[in-house]
DNA sequence: CGGGGAATTTGCGCATGAGCAAACTTTGGG
DNA sequence: CCCAAAGTTTGCTCATGCGCAAATTCCCCG
């Protein structure tokens, strides 16, 4: 992870992050200005970056690791909203006109995060080319995904939803291997069920069946998709 | 509806809309400038204002009526995302960084809509005080609602979800009467089922049961809630 | 290298709510 | 005023997938 830190431990290097969409339209000097205002934060696996309902005092950029965004129901059930891959903004309550975080962000594995005080949000949005636009795009992508999930939950069977959830994680957070794609962070059956409005047991049965059919292999906390086409067929309900 | 049109049929009057949150922070002259650029559009009940997937050429403000936002699945099922009450912006794809409409907007009853070319979006966002902020707030409110629905669909029974959907419509789009609150636009059992990921039949049975218990009265396309507390209890799953 | 907790598997029973068919009611247009 | 279409009710059946229990496996950590 040290490669992300440039020459000095203290000073973040603009050249490392300029390939991110967020900085694509900015001159290096602007990027450096932004980075100089950031505080880096290392979050251990399993720890939360911020909690639903607390004051949205900061916004964040994920440099490395994976964030899981979740909400808790009044009676203790957990629902996983989505996963965030490196390079994306998160905890951007201001972009939603809110002043508390709408959900909890948990480090699915050890994460390196840049943190800015939310008071800088308006300034960044107006002063830096493309910042507001990229924030909108990020929000839009998440709204689209939520939309899709509502649609799936309303119209599709559990089997299709679980297949779709795994496909999505594979596409957004997958790591290609010689034999398929593996999901790049620890993922339990419980979490998959919390993503699909299902149960641990049903997900376990589905994954076992798919493993028997050679669609994927799942070790503990780990999913490796071998036959993407078959999984797409399952998600579409064509089998 | 003529009251919304000021003295002349052609010129919209700023004083009529300045009570809307969107214009709250603006001087009258700014409001008038914005209105002068708008084209009014009267949409008959049942007709769509724009369709999912088409180029997002305009953004809209609902002056009167009620908009139903829906999506269609590849295999023809309809899912209703939410309803929009008068005074709100909609079709604001740019606020999501998108260039096609993410959903279809249908007039639940005859609607009066103001329409602006999307090319004005960036200008409005940067030039008029509070415009961008109010747009964010609108997006945020809808994201929050989607979030809540995902959570409900994942963790709650159909009965609770239907109760929650009716409560929401009642709160957001209700009209108080001497004996409770009635939902201010035509609403069929089919639509309620499309909102809750349920079926026409199940919704019919639930409404009948609740009518028997005196919680609400539902005539054809029409729901009138009498006992709000009871409905809240049903939504919470406490009965 | 062994203990213990976390994650997973599997069997069994059953309630929820979907699916279908058919009859009935309301409403608006000609 | 009547007809047709749209909306609604109701009975019946049945599959999905949840709930629980118990056993098993896998890792992590000391």
Short mmCIF file of C-alpha atoms (C1' of nucleotides) in Angstrom, two decimals:
data_model
loop_
_atom_site.label_atom_id
_atom_site.label_comp_id
_atom_site.label_asym_id
_atom_site.label_seq_id
_atom_site.Cartn_x
_atom_site.Cartn_y
_atom_site.Cartn_z
CA UNK A 1 0.00 0.00 0.00
CA UNK A 2 3.04 2.25 0.40
CA UNK A 3 3.15 2.92 -3.34
CA UNK A 4 0.20 5.22 -2.85
CA UNK A 5 2.15 7.52 -0.64
CA UNK A 6 4.69 9.10 -2.92
CA UNK A 7 8.18 9.94 -1.70
CA UNK A 8 7.32 11.22 1.68
CA UNK A 9 5.05 9.56 4.18
CA UNK A 10 3.44 12.84 4.97
CA UNK A 11 2.81 14.35 1.60
CA UNK A 12 0.41 12.74 -0.87
CA UNK A 13 1.57 12.76 -4.45
CA UNK A 14 -0.84 14.15 -7.04
CA UNK A 15 0.54 12.01 -9.83
CA UNK A 16 -0.69 8.85 -8.15
CA UNK A 17 -4.34 9.83 -8.11
CA UNK A 18 -4.65 11.85 -11.28
CA UNK A 19 -5.84 8.86 -13.25
CA UNK A 20 -9.00 8.75 -11.16
CA UNK A 21 -12.14 10.09 -12.90
CA UNK A 22 -12.54 12.60 -10.10
CA UNK A 23 -9.31 14.33 -11.08
CA UNK A 24 -9.38 13.70 -14.81
CA UNK A 25 -10.26 17.25 -15.79
CA UNK A 26 -8.03 19.00 -13.28
CA UNK A 27 -4.56 20.47 -13.66
CA UNK A 28 -1.98 18.84 -11.40
CA UNK A 29 -1.74 21.99 -9.31
CA UNK A 30 -5.43 21.76 -8.42
CA UNK A 31 -5.09 18.11 -7.54
CA UNK A 32 -2.16 18.92 -5.29
CA UNK A 33 -4.17 21.69 -3.61
CA UNK A 34 -6.96 19.25 -2.91
CA UNK A 35 -4.62 16.56 -1.61
CA UNK A 36 -2.87 19.04 0.66
CA UNK A 37 -6.17 19.59 2.43
CA UNK A 38 -6.80 15.88 2.91
CA UNK A 39 -6.09 13.82 5.96
CA UNK A 40 -5.21 10.17 5.26
CA UNK A 41 -6.82 7.53 7.42
CA UNK A 42 -6.12 3.82 7.65
CA UNK A 43 -9.19 1.82 8.64
CA UNK A 44 -8.74 -1.77 9.85
CA UNK A 45 -10.90 -4.48 8.32
CA UNK A 46 -14.33 -4.68 9.90
CA UNK A 47 -14.21 -1.22 11.44
CA UNK A 48 -16.68 1.46 10.40
CA UNK A 49 -15.56 4.69 8.73
CA UNK A 50 -18.71 6.49 9.80
CA UNK A 51 -22.09 5.55 11.19
CA UNK A 52 -25.59 6.08 9.87
CA UNK A 53 -27.35 8.99 11.50
CA UNK A 54 -24.26 10.74 12.84
CA UNK A 55 -23.34 14.24 11.75
CA UNK A 56 -21.78 14.19 8.29
CA UNK A 57 -18.64 16.05 9.28
CA UNK A 58 -16.37 14.74 6.53
CA UNK A 59 -16.40 13.37 3.02
CA UNK A 60 -14.13 10.59 1.83
CA UNK A 61 -12.22 9.13 -1.08
CA UNK A 62 -11.29 5.46 -1.04
CA UNK A 63 -7.73 4.89 -2.20
CA UNK A 64 -7.35 1.23 -1.38
CA UNK A 65 -9.50 -1.56 0.05
CA UNK A 66 -13.24 -2.04 -0.18
CA UNK A 67 -16.08 -0.32 1.63
CA UNK A 68 -19.39 -1.98 2.39
CA UNK A 69 -22.33 0.39 2.83
CA UNK A 70 -25.06 -0.90 5.11
CA UNK A 71 -28.10 0.10 7.11
CA UNK A 72 -29.70 -1.42 10.17
CA UNK A 73 -33.42 -1.77 10.62
CA UNK A 74 -35.06 -0.75 13.90
CA UNK A 75 -35.31 -4.44 14.82
CA UNK A 76 -31.72 -5.31 14.14
CA UNK A 77 -31.70 -6.70 10.61
CA UNK A 78 -28.83 -5.56 8.44
CA UNK A 79 -29.23 -4.57 4.81
CA UNK A 80 -26.19 -4.10 2.59
CA UNK A 81 -26.71 -1.31 0.08
CA UNK A 82 -23.62 -1.65 -2.08
CA UNK A 83 -19.85 -1.98 -2.16
CA UNK A 84 -17.44 0.79 -3.05
CA UNK A 85 -14.26 0.08 -5.01
CA UNK A 86 -11.06 2.16 -4.77
CA UNK A 87 -11.14 5.53 -6.51
CA UNK A 88 -14.65 6.52 -5.51
CA UNK A 89 -15.98 9.27 -3.31
CA UNK A 90 -18.20 8.22 -0.42
CA UNK A 91 -19.87 9.70 2.62
CA UNK A 92 -20.85 12.65 0.46
CA UNK A 93 -24.01 13.57 2.34
CA UNK A 94 -23.82 17.15 1.06
CA UNK A 95 -24.36 15.90 -2.48
CA UNK A 96 -27.70 14.62 -1.21
CA UNK A 97 -28.52 17.83 0.63
CA UNK A 98 -28.24 15.98 3.92
CA UNK A 99 -26.30 16.73 7.08
CA UNK A 100 -26.19 13.26 8.57
CA UNK A 101 -24.77 10.15 6.94
CA UNK A 102 -27.61 8.15 5.44
CA UNK A 103 -25.85 4.82 5.97
CA UNK A 104 -22.92 3.18 7.71
CA UNK A 105 -19.65 2.55 5.86
CA UNK A 106 -17.67 -0.48 6.97
CA UNK A 107 -14.21 -1.50 5.76
CA UNK A 108 -14.69 -4.91 4.14
CA UNK A 109 -10.92 -5.19 4.38
CA UNK A 110 -8.21 -2.81 5.49
CA UNK A 111 -8.83 0.51 3.76
CA UNK A 112 -6.80 3.59 3.00
CA UNK A 113 -9.09 6.59 2.90
CA UNK A 114 -8.61 10.30 2.30
CA UNK A 115 -10.77 12.51 4.46
CA UNK A 116 -11.82 16.14 4.05
CA UNK A 117 -13.96 18.29 6.34
CA UNK A 118 -17.43 18.66 4.83
CA UNK A 119 -17.02 22.44 5.07
CA UNK A 120 -14.76 22.20 2.02
CA UNK A 121 -17.49 20.54 -0.07
CA UNK A 122 -19.09 23.69 -1.46
CA UNK A 123 -15.72 25.19 -2.24
CA UNK A 124 -14.50 22.10 -4.07
CA UNK A 125 -17.79 21.87 -5.99
CA UNK A 126 -17.60 25.41 -7.28
CA UNK A 127 -13.86 25.91 -7.68
CA UNK A 128 -12.55 22.71 -9.21
CA UNK A 129 -13.47 21.72 -12.74
CA UNK A 130 -15.43 18.51 -12.89
CA UNK A 131 -15.61 17.94 -9.15
CA UNK A 132 -19.34 18.62 -8.85
CA UNK A 133 -20.01 16.73 -12.05
CA UNK A 134 -18.10 13.68 -10.88
CA UNK A 135 -19.90 13.80 -7.55
CA UNK A 136 -23.22 13.86 -9.41
CA UNK A 137 -22.11 10.94 -11.50
CA UNK A 138 -21.19 8.97 -8.41
CA UNK A 139 -24.56 9.71 -6.85
CA UNK A 140 -26.27 8.86 -10.11
CA UNK A 141 -24.55 5.50 -10.39
CA UNK A 142 -25.62 4.58 -6.88
CA UNK A 143 -29.19 5.74 -7.44
CA UNK A 144 -29.27 3.64 -10.58
CA UNK A 145 -28.05 0.63 -8.67
CA UNK A 146 -30.61 1.13 -5.91
CA UNK A 147 -33.28 1.50 -8.55
CA UNK A 148 -32.21 -1.75 -10.11
CA UNK A 149 -32.27 -3.50 -6.79
CA UNK A 150 -35.78 -2.31 -6.01
CA UNK A 151 -36.79 -3.60 -9.39
CA UNK A 152 -35.11 -6.94 -8.81
CA UNK A 153 -36.56 -7.38 -5.36
CA UNK A 154 -40.01 -6.56 -6.67
CA UNK A 155 -40.02 -8.81 -9.68
CA UNK A 156 -37.42 -11.53 -9.43
CA UNK A 157 -36.94 -14.76 -7.55
CA UNK A 158 -34.29 -15.17 -4.90
CA UNK A 159 -32.14 -17.25 -7.22
CA UNK A 160 -32.05 -14.49 -9.83
CA UNK A 161 -31.35 -11.80 -7.27
CA UNK A 162 -28.45 -13.69 -5.73
CA UNK A 163 -26.99 -14.34 -9.17
CA UNK A 164 -27.40 -10.67 -10.06
CA UNK A 165 -25.78 -9.53 -6.81
CA UNK A 166 -22.76 -11.75 -7.39
CA UNK A 167 -22.52 -10.59 -10.99
CA UNK A 168 -22.56 -6.97 -9.88
CA UNK A 169 -19.85 -7.47 -7.29
CA UNK A 170 -17.85 -9.38 -9.85
CA UNK A 171 -18.11 -6.56 -12.39
CA UNK A 172 -17.57 -3.68 -10.00
CA UNK A 173 -15.10 -5.18 -7.61
CA UNK A 174 -13.76 -8.25 -9.38
CA UNK A 175 -10.19 -9.30 -9.94
CA UNK A 176 -9.61 -11.27 -13.16
CA UNK A 177 -7.72 -14.55 -12.77
CA UNK A 178 -6.55 -17.15 -15.18
CA UNK A 179 -9.78 -19.03 -14.67
CA UNK A 180 -12.57 -16.48 -14.33
CA UNK A 181 -13.02 -13.58 -11.95
CA UNK A 182 -12.85 -13.55 -8.20
CA UNK A 183 -14.50 -11.08 -5.90
CA UNK A 184 -11.81 -8.91 -4.44
CA UNK A 185 -12.93 -8.76 -0.84
CA UNK A 186 -14.15 -11.16 1.85
CA UNK A 187 -17.81 -11.95 1.36
CA UNK A 188 -19.86 -14.27 3.55
CA UNK A 189 -23.16 -15.95 2.72
CA UNK A 190 -24.75 -13.84 5.42
CA UNK A 191 -23.70 -10.66 3.63
CA UNK A 192 -24.96 -11.92 0.28
CA UNK A 193 -28.29 -12.66 1.92
CA UNK A 194 -28.34 -9.17 3.43
CA UNK A 195 -27.80 -7.80 -0.06
CA UNK A 196 -30.60 -9.79 -1.62
CA UNK A 197 -33.25 -9.82 1.07
CA UNK A 198 -32.78 -13.52 1.52
CA UNK A 199 -31.35 -15.81 4.17
CA UNK A 200 -27.97 -17.29 4.90
CA UNK A 201 -29.39 -20.75 4.34
CA UNK A 202 -30.90 -20.11 0.95
CA UNK A 203 -27.70 -18.47 -0.29
CA UNK A 204 -25.65 -21.40 0.95
CA UNK A 205 -27.87 -23.84 -0.93
CA UNK A 206 -27.68 -21.79 -4.11
CA UNK A 207 -23.92 -21.44 -4.00
CA UNK A 208 -23.53 -25.16 -3.35
CA UNK A 209 -25.75 -25.96 -6.31
CA UNK A 210 -23.83 -23.59 -8.57
CA UNK A 211 -20.55 -25.04 -7.42
CA UNK A 212 -21.84 -28.53 -8.29
CA UNK A 213 -22.69 -27.20 -11.76
CA UNK A 214 -19.24 -25.65 -12.17
CA UNK A 215 -20.51 -22.07 -12.35
CA UNK A 216 -18.34 -20.88 -9.50
CA UNK A 217 -16.22 -21.98 -6.58
CA UNK A 218 -16.75 -20.58 -3.12
CA UNK A 219 -14.41 -21.14 -0.30
CA UNK A 220 -15.07 -19.54 3.05
CA UNK A 221 -15.59 -15.78 2.66
CA UNK A 222 -14.52 -16.06 -0.93
CA UNK A 223 -16.25 -16.38 -4.30
CA UNK A 224 -14.61 -17.19 -7.60
CA UNK A 225 -16.80 -17.12 -10.71
CA UNK A 226 -15.74 -19.50 -13.46
CA UNK A 227 -18.65 -19.43 -15.89
CA UNK A 228 -19.85 -15.85 -16.22
CA UNK A 229 -22.29 -16.63 -19.02
CA UNK A 230 -24.03 -19.27 -16.92
CA UNK A 231 -24.36 -16.81 -14.05
CA UNK A 232 -25.84 -14.21 -16.38
CA UNK A 233 -28.32 -16.79 -17.55
CA UNK A 234 -29.28 -17.51 -13.96
CA UNK A 235 -29.69 -13.79 -13.24
CA UNK A 236 -31.95 -13.47 -16.26
CA UNK A 237 -34.05 -16.35 -15.04
CA UNK A 238 -33.36 -18.48 -18.10
CA UNK A 239 -32.77 -21.66 -16.22
CA UNK B 1 -55.85 25.63 -12.40
CA UNK B 2 -56.06 29.09 -13.95
CA UNK B 3 -55.00 30.70 -10.70
CA UNK B 4 -51.49 29.52 -11.42
CA UNK B 5 -51.23 31.59 -14.54
CA UNK B 6 -51.15 35.18 -13.32
CA UNK B 7 -52.79 37.94 -15.24
CA UNK B 8 -51.81 36.90 -18.72
CA UNK B 9 -52.17 33.47 -20.19
CA UNK B 10 -48.71 33.70 -21.66
CA UNK B 11 -46.67 35.10 -18.81
CA UNK B 12 -46.11 33.12 -15.65
CA UNK B 13 -46.23 35.16 -12.49
CA UNK B 14 -43.28 34.84 -10.13
CA UNK B 15 -45.33 35.62 -7.05
CA UNK B 16 -47.29 32.41 -7.42
CA UNK B 17 -44.30 30.09 -7.19
CA UNK B 18 -42.04 31.96 -4.81
CA UNK B 19 -43.34 30.03 -1.85
CA UNK B 20 -41.82 26.84 -3.26
CA UNK B 21 -38.61 25.68 -1.56
CA UNK B 22 -36.85 25.87 -4.92
CA UNK B 23 -37.31 29.62 -5.05
CA UNK B 24 -37.19 30.40 -1.36
CA UNK B 25 -33.73 31.96 -1.41
CA UNK B 26 -34.11 33.87 -4.67
CA UNK B 27 -35.03 37.48 -5.31
CA UNK B 28 -38.23 37.90 -7.32
CA UNK B 29 -36.27 39.11 -10.31
CA UNK B 30 -34.33 35.86 -10.49
CA UNK B 31 -37.53 33.85 -10.22
CA UNK B 32 -39.03 35.86 -13.03
CA UNK B 33 -35.94 35.28 -15.17
CA UNK B 34 -36.24 31.55 -14.61
CA UNK B 35 -39.94 31.51 -15.35
CA UNK B 36 -39.46 33.50 -18.52
CA UNK B 37 -37.30 30.70 -19.84
CA UNK B 38 -39.88 28.02 -19.02
CA UNK B 39 -42.39 26.49 -21.32
CA UNK B 40 -45.64 25.40 -19.66
CA UNK B 41 -47.04 22.03 -20.58
CA UNK B 42 -50.39 20.48 -19.74
CA UNK B 43 -50.23 16.69 -19.55
CA UNK B 44 -53.48 14.70 -19.64
CA UNK B 45 -54.02 12.02 -17.01
CA UNK B 46 -52.34 8.76 -17.91
CA UNK B 47 -49.96 10.26 -20.45
CA UNK B 48 -46.21 10.12 -19.93
CA UNK B 49 -44.14 13.28 -19.55
CA UNK B 50 -40.98 11.48 -20.63
CA UNK B 51 -39.87 7.90 -21.09
CA UNK B 52 -37.12 5.88 -19.48
CA UNK B 53 -34.03 5.60 -21.65
CA UNK B 54 -34.77 8.53 -23.96
CA UNK B 55 -32.44 11.50 -24.17
CA UNK B 56 -32.90 13.76 -21.16
CA UNK B 57 -33.53 16.92 -23.17
CA UNK B 58 -35.50 18.83 -20.54
CA UNK B 59 -35.98 19.16 -16.82
CA UNK B 60 -39.33 19.78 -15.18
CA UNK B 61 -41.16 21.38 -12.30
CA UNK B 62 -44.59 20.07 -11.32
CA UNK B 63 -47.02 22.91 -10.62
CA UNK B 64 -50.22 20.94 -10.28
CA UNK B 65 -51.30 17.31 -10.42
CA UNK B 66 -49.36 14.19 -9.45
CA UNK B 67 -46.57 12.36 -11.24
CA UNK B 68 -45.96 8.63 -10.93
CA UNK B 69 -42.40 7.52 -11.62
CA UNK B 70 -42.10 3.98 -12.93
CA UNK B 71 -39.78 1.55 -14.63
CA UNK B 72 -40.46 -1.47 -16.77
CA UNK B 73 -38.51 -4.71 -16.50
CA UNK B 74 -37.26 -6.44 -19.64
CA UNK B 75 -40.09 -8.94 -19.31
CA UNK B 76 -42.87 -6.42 -18.94
CA UNK B 77 -43.40 -6.06 -15.22
CA UNK B 78 -43.93 -2.54 -13.99
CA UNK B 79 -42.34 -1.16 -10.83
CA UNK B 80 -43.50 2.15 -9.38
CA UNK B 81 -40.62 4.05 -7.80
CA UNK B 82 -42.41 6.96 -6.17
CA UNK B 83 -44.97 9.72 -6.58
CA UNK B 84 -44.15 13.38 -7.01
CA UNK B 85 -46.32 16.08 -5.43
CA UNK B 86 -46.70 19.63 -6.82
CA UNK B 87 -43.77 21.97 -6.27
CA UNK B 88 -41.02 19.46 -6.95
CA UNK B 89 -38.42 19.24 -9.67
CA UNK B 90 -38.33 16.03 -11.69
CA UNK B 91 -36.66 14.61 -14.75
CA UNK B 92 -33.41 16.11 -13.48
CA UNK B 93 -31.08 13.57 -15.04
CA UNK B 94 -28.19 16.06 -14.99
CA UNK B 95 -28.30 16.09 -11.21
CA UNK B 96 -27.43 12.40 -11.46
CA UNK B 97 -24.75 12.95 -14.08
CA UNK B 98 -26.88 11.12 -16.62
CA UNK B 99 -27.99 12.05 -20.11
CA UNK B 100 -30.97 9.75 -20.43
CA UNK B 101 -33.99 9.68 -18.16
CA UNK B 102 -33.58 6.84 -15.66
CA UNK B 103 -37.31 6.22 -15.40
CA UNK B 104 -40.64 7.06 -16.97
CA UNK B 105 -42.83 9.83 -15.56
CA UNK B 106 -46.58 9.37 -15.96
CA UNK B 107 -49.28 11.88 -15.05
CA UNK B 108 -51.39 10.16 -12.38
CA UNK B 109 -53.95 12.86 -13.09
CA UNK B 110 -53.92 15.92 -15.30
CA UNK B 111 -50.70 17.79 -14.64
CA UNK B 112 -49.41 21.29 -15.22
CA UNK B 113 -45.68 21.17 -15.72
CA UNK B 114 -42.99 23.76 -16.39
CA UNK B 115 -40.31 22.61 -18.79
CA UNK B 116 -36.78 23.91 -19.37
CA UNK B 117 -34.17 22.69 -21.84
CA UNK B 118 -31.51 20.67 -20.03
CA UNK B 119 -28.88 22.99 -21.50
CA UNK B 120 -29.96 25.56 -18.92
CA UNK B 121 -29.25 23.19 -16.03
CA UNK B 122 -25.61 24.11 -15.46
CA UNK B 123 -26.38 27.80 -15.73
CA UNK B 124 -29.22 27.61 -13.23
CA UNK B 125 -27.10 25.55 -10.85
CA UNK B 126 -24.27 28.01 -10.80
CA UNK B 127 -26.09 31.33 -11.16
CA UNK B 128 -29.12 31.09 -8.93
CA UNK B 129 -28.79 30.95 -5.18
CA UNK B 130 -30.05 27.73 -3.72
CA UNK B 131 -30.99 26.08 -7.01
CA UNK B 132 -28.23 23.48 -6.90
CA UNK B 133 -28.78 22.94 -3.21
CA UNK B 134 -32.49 22.39 -3.65
CA UNK B 135 -31.84 20.00 -6.52
CA UNK B 136 -29.47 18.05 -4.27
CA UNK B 137 -32.07 17.98 -1.56
CA UNK B 138 -34.65 16.63 -3.99
CA UNK B 139 -32.28 13.93 -5.15
CA UNK B 140 -31.38 13.16 -1.56
CA UNK B 141 -34.99 12.76 -0.51
CA UNK B 142 -35.59 10.31 -3.34
CA UNK B 143 -32.44 8.35 -2.61
CA UNK B 144 -33.52 8.12 1.00
CA UNK B 145 -36.91 6.83 -0.04
CA UNK B 146 -35.40 4.24 -2.38
CA UNK B 147 -33.05 3.22 0.41
CA UNK B 148 -35.98 2.75 2.72
CA UNK B 149 -37.83 0.70 0.18
CA UNK B 150 -34.89 -1.62 -0.40
CA UNK B 151 -34.74 -2.05 3.34
CA UNK B 152 -38.45 -2.77 3.58
CA UNK B 153 -38.45 -5.20 0.72
CA UNK B 154 -35.49 -7.02 2.23
CA UNK B 155 -36.76 -7.33 5.76
CA UNK B 156 -40.51 -6.88 5.96
CA UNK B 157 -43.59 -8.87 5.12
CA UNK B 158 -45.94 -7.86 2.35
CA UNK B 159 -48.50 -6.63 4.84
CA UNK B 160 -46.02 -4.23 6.41
CA UNK B 161 -44.77 -3.01 3.08
CA UNK B 162 -48.23 -2.26 1.78
CA UNK B 163 -49.10 -0.43 4.97
CA UNK B 164 -45.85 1.55 4.72
CA UNK B 165 -46.48 2.43 1.07
CA UNK B 166 -49.95 3.73 1.84
CA UNK B 167 -48.63 5.68 4.82
CA UNK B 168 -45.98 7.28 2.66
CA UNK B 169 -48.44 8.30 -0.03
CA UNK B 170 -50.73 9.60 2.64
CA UNK B 171 -47.99 11.73 4.19
CA UNK B 172 -46.46 12.99 0.98
CA UNK B 173 -49.52 13.34 -1.18
CA UNK B 174 -52.45 13.24 1.21
CA UNK B 175 -55.36 15.61 1.52
CA UNK B 176 -56.73 15.99 5.07
CA UNK B 177 -60.48 15.52 5.43
CA UNK B 178 -62.85 15.77 8.35
CA UNK B 179 -62.40 12.06 8.94
CA UNK B 180 -58.78 11.19 8.26
CA UNK B 181 -56.62 11.69 5.19
CA UNK B 182 -57.30 10.68 1.64
CA UNK B 183 -54.73 10.04 -1.04
CA UNK B 184 -54.93 12.88 -3.51
CA UNK B 185 -54.68 10.96 -6.77
CA UNK B 186 -56.23 7.87 -8.34
CA UNK B 187 -54.52 4.74 -7.06
CA UNK B 188 -55.39 1.20 -8.08
CA UNK B 189 -54.55 -2.02 -6.29
CA UNK B 190 -52.37 -2.94 -9.21
CA UNK B 191 -50.27 0.18 -8.68
CA UNK B 192 -49.94 -0.46 -4.96
CA UNK B 193 -48.75 -3.95 -5.74
CA UNK B 194 -46.24 -2.55 -8.24
CA UNK B 195 -44.96 -0.28 -5.47
CA UNK B 196 -44.54 -3.06 -2.96
CA UNK B 197 -43.37 -5.98 -5.06
CA UNK B 198 -46.58 -7.78 -4.40
CA UNK B 199 -49.66 -8.77 -6.39
CA UNK B 200 -52.98 -7.18 -7.16
CA UNK B 201 -54.72 -10.02 -5.33
CA UNK B 202 -52.78 -9.77 -2.13
CA UNK B 203 -53.26 -6.01 -1.96
CA UNK B 204 -56.98 -6.41 -2.53
CA UNK B 205 -57.23 -8.87 0.33
CA UNK B 206 -55.24 -6.61 2.66
CA UNK B 207 -57.30 -3.53 1.88
CA UNK B 208 -60.52 -5.47 2.35
CA UNK B 209 -59.32 -6.72 5.71
CA UNK B 210 -58.29 -3.24 6.81
CA UNK B 211 -61.61 -1.83 5.69
CA UNK B 212 -63.38 -4.46 7.78
CA UNK B 213 -61.30 -3.33 10.76
CA UNK B 214 -62.13 0.33 10.13
CA UNK B 215 -58.56 1.35 9.39
CA UNK B 216 -59.42 2.80 6.00
CA UNK B 217 -62.02 2.94 3.28
CA UNK B 218 -61.17 2.21 -0.33
CA UNK B 219 -63.46 2.83 -3.17
CA UNK B 220 -62.35 2.14 -6.74
CA UNK B 221 -59.05 3.96 -7.41
CA UNK B 222 -59.38 5.74 -4.14
CA UNK B 223 -58.02 5.27 -0.62
CA UNK B 224 -59.13 7.13 2.47
CA UNK B 225 -57.26 6.45 5.70
CA UNK B 226 -59.30 6.82 8.88
CA UNK B 227 -57.09 5.35 11.56
CA UNK B 228 -53.53 6.49 10.96
CA UNK B 229 -52.21 5.03 14.20
CA UNK B 230 -53.51 1.59 13.31
CA UNK B 231 -51.85 1.78 9.91
CA UNK B 232 -48.58 2.78 11.52
CA UNK B 233 -48.86 -0.19 13.81
CA UNK B 234 -49.41 -2.45 10.81
CA UNK B 235 -46.39 -0.95 9.04
CA UNK B 236 -44.26 -1.58 12.11
CA UNK B 237 -45.42 -5.19 12.21
CA UNK B 238 -46.97 -4.86 15.63
CA UNK B 239 -50.13 -6.71 14.81
"C1'" DC C 1 0.00 -27.23 17.00
"C1'" DG C 2 -4.25 -27.26 19.29
"C1'" DG C 3 -8.51 -24.79 20.89
"C1'" DG C 4 -12.36 -22.12 19.88
"C1'" DG C 5 -15.13 -19.20 17.37
"C1'" DA C 6 -16.87 -18.14 12.98
"C1'" DA C 7 -18.70 -19.73 8.77
"C1'" DT C 8 -21.04 -23.17 6.35
"C1'" DT C 9 -23.87 -27.26 5.23
"C1'" DT C 10 -27.91 -30.00 5.30
"C1'" DG C 11 -32.45 -31.98 6.61
"C1'" DC C 12 -37.12 -31.18 7.67
"C1'" DG C 13 -41.50 -28.76 8.28
"C1'" DC C 14 -44.47 -25.23 7.22
"C1'" DA C 15 -46.47 -20.43 6.46
"C1'" DT C 16 -46.65 -16.87 3.30
"C1'" DG C 17 -48.18 -15.08 -0.51
"C1'" DA C 18 -48.15 -15.95 -5.60
"C1'" DG C 19 -50.89 -17.79 -9.48
"C1'" DC C 20 -55.11 -18.68 -11.71
"C1'" DA C 21 -60.01 -18.67 -12.69
"C1'" DA C 22 -64.30 -16.71 -12.54
"C1'" DA C 23 -67.70 -13.63 -11.08
"C1'" DC C 24 -68.95 -9.11 -9.87
"C1'" DT C 25 -68.98 -3.92 -9.77
"C1'" DT C 26 -68.20 0.57 -11.21
"C1'" DT C 27 -67.67 4.04 -14.52
"C1'" DG C 28 -67.42 6.64 -18.56
"C1'" DG C 29 -68.29 7.07 -23.42
"C1'" DG C 30 -71.20 6.62 -27.39
"C1'" DC D 1 -79.29 4.57 -21.17
"C1'" DC D 2 -76.65 0.73 -22.22
"C1'" DC D 3 -72.37 -1.51 -23.26
"C1'" DA D 4 -67.67 -2.43 -22.76
"C1'" DA D 5 -63.61 -1.92 -20.42
"C1'" DA D 6 -61.35 -1.40 -16.31
"C1'" DG D 7 -61.03 -2.38 -11.68
"C1'" DT D 8 -61.99 -5.44 -7.82
"C1'" DT D 9 -63.26 -9.51 -5.03
"C1'" DT D 10 -62.93 -14.18 -3.63
"C1'" DG D 11 -61.96 -19.16 -3.49
"C1'" DC D 12 -58.70 -22.60 -4.18
"C1'" DT D 13 -54.15 -24.61 -4.90
"C1'" DC D 14 -49.44 -24.99 -4.43
"C1'" DA D 15 -44.38 -23.81 -4.76
"C1'" DT D 16 -40.96 -20.99 -2.91
"C1'" DG D 17 -37.98 -20.15 0.32
"C1'" DC D 18 -37.81 -19.09 5.40
"C1'" DG D 19 -37.05 -20.86 10.18
"C1'" DC D 20 -34.73 -23.80 13.18
"C1'" DA D 21 -31.63 -27.43 14.77
"C1'" DA D 22 -27.55 -29.79 14.61
"C1'" DA D 23 -23.50 -31.26 12.68
"C1'" DT D 24 -19.33 -30.09 10.36
"C1'" DT D 25 -15.52 -27.56 8.51
"C1'" DC D 26 -12.36 -24.00 8.31
"C1'" DC D 27 -9.29 -20.46 10.10
"C1'" DC D 28 -7.16 -17.52 13.19
"C1'" DC D 29 -4.63 -16.83 17.23
"C1'" DG D 30 -2.22 -17.90 21.06
#
